[in-house]
Short mmCIF file of C-alpha atoms in Angstrom, two decimals:
data_model
loop_
_atom_site.label_atom_id
_atom_site.label_comp_id
_atom_site.label_asym_id
_atom_site.label_seq_id
_atom_site.Cartn_x
_atom_site.Cartn_y
_atom_site.Cartn_z
CA UNK A 666 92.94 125.86 252.14
CA UNK A 667 89.55 124.16 252.08
CA UNK A 668 86.75 126.07 253.82
CA UNK A 669 83.44 124.81 255.09
CA UNK A 670 80.23 126.66 254.27
CA UNK A 671 79.17 126.24 257.89
CA UNK A 672 80.54 128.82 260.29
CA UNK A 673 79.84 131.22 263.13
CA UNK A 674 81.38 134.50 264.21
CA UNK A 675 80.45 137.20 266.73
CA UNK A 676 82.04 140.49 267.66
CA UNK A 677 80.92 143.21 270.07
CA UNK A 678 82.28 146.75 270.09
CA UNK A 679 81.64 149.50 272.65
CA UNK A 680 83.00 152.97 272.04
CA UNK A 681 81.93 156.58 272.70
CA UNK A 682 78.81 155.41 274.51
CA UNK A 683 77.70 153.26 271.57
CA UNK A 684 77.51 149.49 271.51
CA UNK A 685 77.37 147.43 268.31
CA UNK A 686 77.17 143.63 268.19
CA UNK A 687 77.49 141.65 264.94
CA UNK A 688 76.70 137.93 264.67
CA UNK A 689 77.27 135.88 261.51
CA UNK A 690 76.25 132.27 260.93
CA UNK A 691 75.85 130.18 257.81
CA UNK A 692 74.85 126.81 256.37
CA UNK A 693 75.52 125.23 253.00
CA UNK A 694 73.80 126.61 249.91
CA UNK A 695 74.35 126.32 246.17
CA UNK A 696 74.95 130.05 245.79
CA UNK A 697 75.77 133.04 248.01
CA UNK A 698 72.66 134.21 249.87
CA UNK A 699 73.21 136.91 252.51
CA UNK A 700 70.35 137.97 254.76
CA UNK A 701 70.99 140.98 257.04
CA UNK A 702 68.85 142.00 260.00
CA UNK A 703 69.77 145.41 261.45
CA UNK A 704 68.33 148.70 262.73
CA UNK A 705 66.91 151.05 260.07
CA UNK A 706 69.62 153.61 260.77
CA UNK A 707 72.12 151.23 259.11
CA UNK A 708 70.11 150.70 255.89
CA UNK A 709 72.18 153.24 253.99
CA UNK A 710 75.31 151.20 254.84
CA UNK A 711 74.03 147.81 253.65
CA UNK A 712 76.06 147.84 250.42
CA UNK A 713 79.29 148.49 252.36
CA UNK A 714 78.43 145.69 254.80
CA UNK A 715 77.90 143.24 251.92
CA UNK A 716 81.20 144.27 250.32
CA UNK A 717 83.04 143.35 253.52
CA UNK A 718 81.26 140.00 253.80
CA UNK A 719 81.98 139.06 250.17
CA UNK A 720 85.70 139.25 250.89
CA UNK A 721 85.29 136.31 253.28
CA UNK A 722 82.37 134.35 251.79
CA UNK A 723 82.00 132.73 248.37
CA UNK A 724 79.01 130.40 248.83
CA UNK A 725 76.48 129.63 251.54
CA UNK A 726 73.26 130.84 253.12
CA UNK A 727 74.46 133.52 255.53
CA UNK A 728 72.43 135.19 258.28
CA UNK A 729 73.84 138.42 259.71
CA UNK A 730 72.34 139.99 262.82
CA UNK A 731 73.39 143.52 263.88
CA UNK A 732 72.24 145.18 267.09
CA UNK A 733 72.88 148.77 268.16
CA UNK A 734 72.55 150.50 271.51
CA UNK A 735 73.28 154.10 272.48
CA UNK A 736 74.34 153.72 276.11
CA UNK A 737 74.07 157.48 276.76
CA UNK A 738 70.80 157.95 274.87
CA UNK A 739 72.52 160.90 273.24
CA UNK A 740 70.80 160.17 269.97
CA UNK A 741 67.37 161.18 271.35
CA UNK A 742 66.10 164.72 271.91
CA UNK A 743 62.81 166.09 273.29
CA UNK A 744 60.98 168.38 270.84
CA UNK A 745 58.22 170.87 271.77
CA UNK A 746 55.69 171.67 269.05
CA UNK A 747 54.54 175.18 270.02
CA UNK A 748 52.31 175.67 266.98
CA UNK A 749 50.39 172.48 267.72
CA UNK A 750 49.93 173.43 271.39
CA UNK A 751 48.53 176.84 270.35
CA UNK A 752 46.14 175.12 267.96
CA UNK A 753 44.89 172.85 270.74
CA UNK A 754 44.21 175.89 273.01
CA UNK A 755 42.48 177.78 270.20
CA UNK A 756 40.09 174.92 269.58
CA UNK A 757 39.47 174.49 273.30
CA UNK A 758 38.27 178.14 273.43
CA UNK A 759 36.08 177.61 270.35
CA UNK A 760 34.48 174.60 272.04
CA UNK A 761 33.77 176.73 275.11
CA UNK A 762 31.83 179.16 272.94
CA UNK A 763 30.08 176.53 270.83
CA UNK A 764 28.85 174.51 273.79
CA UNK A 765 28.45 177.29 276.37
CA UNK A 766 31.07 175.97 278.69
CA UNK A 767 32.15 177.98 281.70
CA UNK A 768 34.75 180.56 280.91
CA UNK A 769 36.86 179.51 283.88
CA UNK A 770 37.58 176.20 282.19
CA UNK A 771 41.36 175.82 282.14
CA UNK A 772 43.97 173.29 281.23
CA UNK A 773 47.38 172.84 282.82
CA UNK A 774 50.59 172.76 280.85
CA UNK A 775 51.13 169.20 282.07
CA UNK A 776 47.80 168.08 280.62
CA UNK A 777 48.44 169.94 277.39
CA UNK A 778 51.80 168.20 277.02
CA UNK A 779 50.05 164.84 277.04
CA UNK A 780 48.13 165.58 273.87
CA UNK A 781 49.50 163.83 270.72
CA UNK A 782 52.61 165.32 269.11
CA UNK A 783 52.93 168.28 271.52
CA UNK A 784 56.04 166.74 273.03
CA UNK A 785 57.93 164.12 270.98
CA UNK A 786 61.22 162.23 271.15
CA UNK A 787 63.27 162.53 268.00
CA UNK A 788 66.63 161.21 266.95
CA UNK A 789 69.30 163.81 266.54
CA UNK A 790 71.28 163.92 263.32
CA UNK A 791 73.89 161.17 263.37
CA UNK A 792 77.46 161.31 262.17
CA UNK A 793 77.31 158.60 259.49
CA UNK A 794 81.06 158.56 258.97
CA UNK A 795 81.80 158.00 262.66
CA UNK A 796 79.01 155.44 262.94
CA UNK A 797 80.31 153.52 259.92
CA UNK A 798 83.75 153.51 261.49
CA UNK A 799 82.32 151.54 264.42
CA UNK A 800 79.98 149.36 262.37
CA UNK A 801 82.58 148.58 259.69
CA UNK A 802 85.10 147.52 262.34
CA UNK A 803 82.54 145.29 264.08
CA UNK A 804 81.48 143.63 260.80
CA UNK A 805 85.10 143.08 259.74
CA UNK A 806 86.10 141.49 263.07
CA UNK A 807 82.99 139.29 263.15
CA UNK A 808 83.74 138.18 259.57
CA UNK A 809 87.32 137.26 260.55
CA UNK A 810 86.10 135.09 263.44
CA UNK A 811 83.47 133.61 261.14
CA UNK A 812 86.16 132.78 258.58
CA UNK A 813 88.34 131.13 261.23
CA UNK A 814 85.59 128.65 262.11
CA UNK A 815 85.10 127.88 258.40
CA UNK A 816 88.82 127.17 258.01
CA UNK A 817 88.87 124.92 261.10
CA UNK A 818 85.86 122.92 259.96
CA UNK A 819 87.22 122.86 256.41
CA UNK A 820 90.43 121.23 257.64
CA UNK A 821 88.40 118.56 259.42
CA UNK A 822 86.36 117.95 256.25
CA UNK A 823 89.54 117.68 254.17
CA UNK A 824 91.08 115.08 256.51
CA UNK A 825 87.88 113.06 256.58
CA UNK A 826 87.56 113.11 252.80
CA UNK A 827 91.18 112.12 252.23
CA UNK A 828 90.64 109.15 254.56
CA UNK A 829 87.62 108.07 252.52
CA UNK A 830 89.55 108.51 249.26
CA UNK A 831 92.40 106.34 250.58
CA UNK A 832 89.82 103.68 251.40
CA UNK A 833 88.55 103.93 247.83
CA UNK A 834 92.06 103.41 246.46
CA UNK A 835 92.33 100.21 248.52
CA UNK A 836 89.08 98.96 246.99
CA UNK A 837 90.17 99.95 243.48
CA UNK A 838 93.43 98.01 243.95
CA UNK A 839 91.45 95.02 245.25
CA UNK A 840 89.16 95.09 242.20
CA UNK A 841 92.16 95.24 239.86
CA UNK A 842 93.87 92.34 241.62
CA UNK A 843 90.68 90.28 241.63
CA UNK A 844 90.18 90.38 237.84
CA UNK A 845 92.86 87.75 236.84
CA UNK A 846 91.55 85.38 239.52
CA UNK A 847 88.01 85.65 238.09
CA UNK A 848 89.27 84.66 234.64
CA UNK A 849 91.31 81.78 236.07
CA UNK A 850 88.37 80.49 238.11
CA UNK A 851 86.10 80.70 235.08
CA UNK A 852 88.63 78.71 233.00
CA UNK A 853 88.76 75.99 235.66
CA UNK A 854 84.96 75.78 235.79
CA UNK A 855 84.73 75.76 232.00
CA UNK A 856 87.27 72.91 231.67
CA UNK A 857 85.52 70.91 234.38
CA UNK A 858 82.12 71.37 232.75
CA UNK A 859 83.39 70.44 229.30
CA UNK A 860 85.19 67.46 230.78
CA UNK A 861 81.94 66.17 232.24
CA UNK A 862 80.07 66.67 228.98
CA UNK A 863 82.72 65.25 226.66
CA UNK A 864 84.02 62.59 229.07
CA UNK A 865 87.05 61.09 227.44
CA UNK A 866 86.89 63.18 224.29
CA UNK A 867 89.77 65.59 223.94
CA UNK A 868 88.92 69.25 224.77
CA UNK A 869 89.46 71.79 222.00
CA UNK A 870 91.96 74.28 223.43
CA UNK A 871 91.18 76.82 220.74
CA UNK A 872 87.51 76.82 221.74
CA UNK A 873 88.53 77.27 225.38
CA UNK A 874 90.75 80.20 224.48
CA UNK A 875 87.98 81.83 222.44
CA UNK A 876 85.49 81.47 225.28
CA UNK A 877 87.97 83.01 227.71
CA UNK A 878 88.56 85.97 225.40
CA UNK A 879 84.82 86.64 225.14
CA UNK A 880 84.34 86.26 228.90
CA UNK A 881 87.31 88.43 229.87
CA UNK A 882 86.28 91.14 227.41
CA UNK A 883 82.80 91.22 228.93
CA UNK A 884 84.18 91.61 232.44
CA UNK A 885 87.12 93.89 231.64
CA UNK A 886 87.12 96.94 233.92
CA UNK A 887 90.52 98.37 233.02
CA UNK A 888 89.06 101.67 231.80
CA UNK A 889 86.84 102.08 234.87
CA UNK A 890 89.74 101.26 237.19
CA UNK A 891 92.04 103.78 235.49
CA UNK A 892 89.43 106.55 235.50
CA UNK A 893 88.40 105.90 239.10
CA UNK A 894 92.00 105.95 240.31
CA UNK A 895 92.64 109.15 238.36
CA UNK A 896 89.52 110.84 239.83
CA UNK A 897 90.52 109.85 243.36
CA UNK A 898 94.10 111.08 242.92
CA UNK A 899 92.93 114.37 241.39
CA UNK A 900 90.37 114.92 244.15
CA UNK A 901 93.03 114.43 246.80
CA UNK A 902 95.21 117.01 245.06
CA UNK A 903 92.33 119.51 244.87
CA UNK A 904 91.66 119.05 248.59
CA UNK A 905 95.31 119.71 249.37
CA UNK A 906 95.51 122.74 247.06
CA UNK A 907 92.39 124.33 248.59
CA UNK A 908 90.63 127.40 247.26
CA UNK A 909 87.13 127.52 245.80
CA UNK A 910 86.79 123.78 245.28
CA UNK A 911 83.23 122.81 246.22
CA UNK A 912 81.64 122.83 242.75
CA UNK A 913 84.61 121.09 241.13
CA UNK A 914 84.68 118.37 243.78
CA UNK A 915 80.95 117.79 243.38
CA UNK A 916 81.36 117.27 239.63
CA UNK A 917 84.25 114.84 240.20
CA UNK A 918 82.17 112.86 242.70
CA UNK A 919 79.43 112.47 240.07
CA UNK A 920 82.00 111.10 237.60
CA UNK A 921 83.35 108.70 240.21
CA UNK A 922 79.84 107.42 240.89
CA UNK A 923 79.31 106.79 237.17
CA UNK A 924 82.48 104.68 236.95
CA UNK A 925 81.56 102.76 240.11
CA UNK A 926 78.14 101.95 238.62
CA UNK A 927 79.78 100.52 235.51
CA UNK A 928 82.23 98.51 237.61
CA UNK A 929 79.37 97.07 239.66
CA UNK A 930 77.34 96.20 236.56
CA UNK A 931 80.29 94.15 235.22
CA UNK A 932 80.86 92.33 238.49
CA UNK A 933 80.58 88.57 238.03
CA UNK A 934 81.44 87.33 241.50
CA UNK A 935 80.55 88.10 245.09
CA UNK A 936 83.88 89.72 246.02
CA UNK A 937 83.84 92.18 243.12
CA UNK A 938 80.19 93.03 243.83
CA UNK A 939 81.09 93.83 247.43
CA UNK A 940 83.95 96.03 246.26
CA UNK A 941 81.58 97.90 243.91
CA UNK A 942 79.03 98.39 246.70
CA UNK A 943 81.72 99.65 249.08
CA UNK A 944 82.91 102.11 246.41
CA UNK A 945 79.39 103.45 245.80
CA UNK A 946 78.69 103.76 249.53
CA UNK A 947 81.94 105.65 250.08
CA UNK A 948 81.30 107.94 247.11
CA UNK A 949 77.86 108.79 248.48
CA UNK A 950 79.41 109.73 251.81
CA UNK A 951 81.98 111.85 249.98
CA UNK A 952 79.25 113.65 248.03
CA UNK A 953 77.42 114.47 251.26
CA UNK A 954 80.56 115.94 252.78
CA UNK A 955 81.39 117.91 249.64
CA UNK A 956 78.04 119.72 249.90
CA UNK A 957 79.51 121.55 252.91
CA UNK A 958 82.64 122.76 251.11
CA UNK A 959 82.72 126.35 249.86
#
């Protein structure tokens, strides 16, 4: 199936007093570029997170946002630094002596606790295996939802592109059908012009035939028609087959544009010029859409 490079997925998981939310969104990009924003406690798990994402993403600029909340605050613990508190008191007594302060100067335990680093909040040791179990599940589920949106949009892109390719086939058929009429019209104009110039003198049929051969060879677009039709048919097949098709489709669109340019340069009448312009316009639209295919 064809997948778009644009997608969005979000999954939230709450278990054992812990809440993890993972949000994934992406836009088109030439290569795979994954940017992850998450709490520092998950840094050691970044490689595992990327491994999960790479199973669902081939190309695109991907932004991943991970938030974590401990609903029970069980990860925090109050720590009392006794040695530091004793040091504070020792220096207070030294200052009393140095500056002749009254010996009844005292400090309450509450005031002492407010001095830097006497009481601190520290994170307790976490169970990385259990935490990864939650995080890995959340990332996997968010990636699945993200992939679903890419598949849905990819199907819409495929249908739109096939419609444009069918329109191109109609124009290619019209250009092929128009070619004999151009030669016939040129022959009629040539005979009329020679008739005016020569008046009653008999027209040399061999000279007419030679002129028509030269003219038809100059305007012949058989090769361009065949190659264009082949590119269109192949592109439709690639879209139906699916898979990693973005780069291949982009190359094919470039080849189609080259053939359309040649066809337009050989155009010798208004109708064929319009067909060439319609082909180039449609190809440009196709190339824009292809930029969103993974």
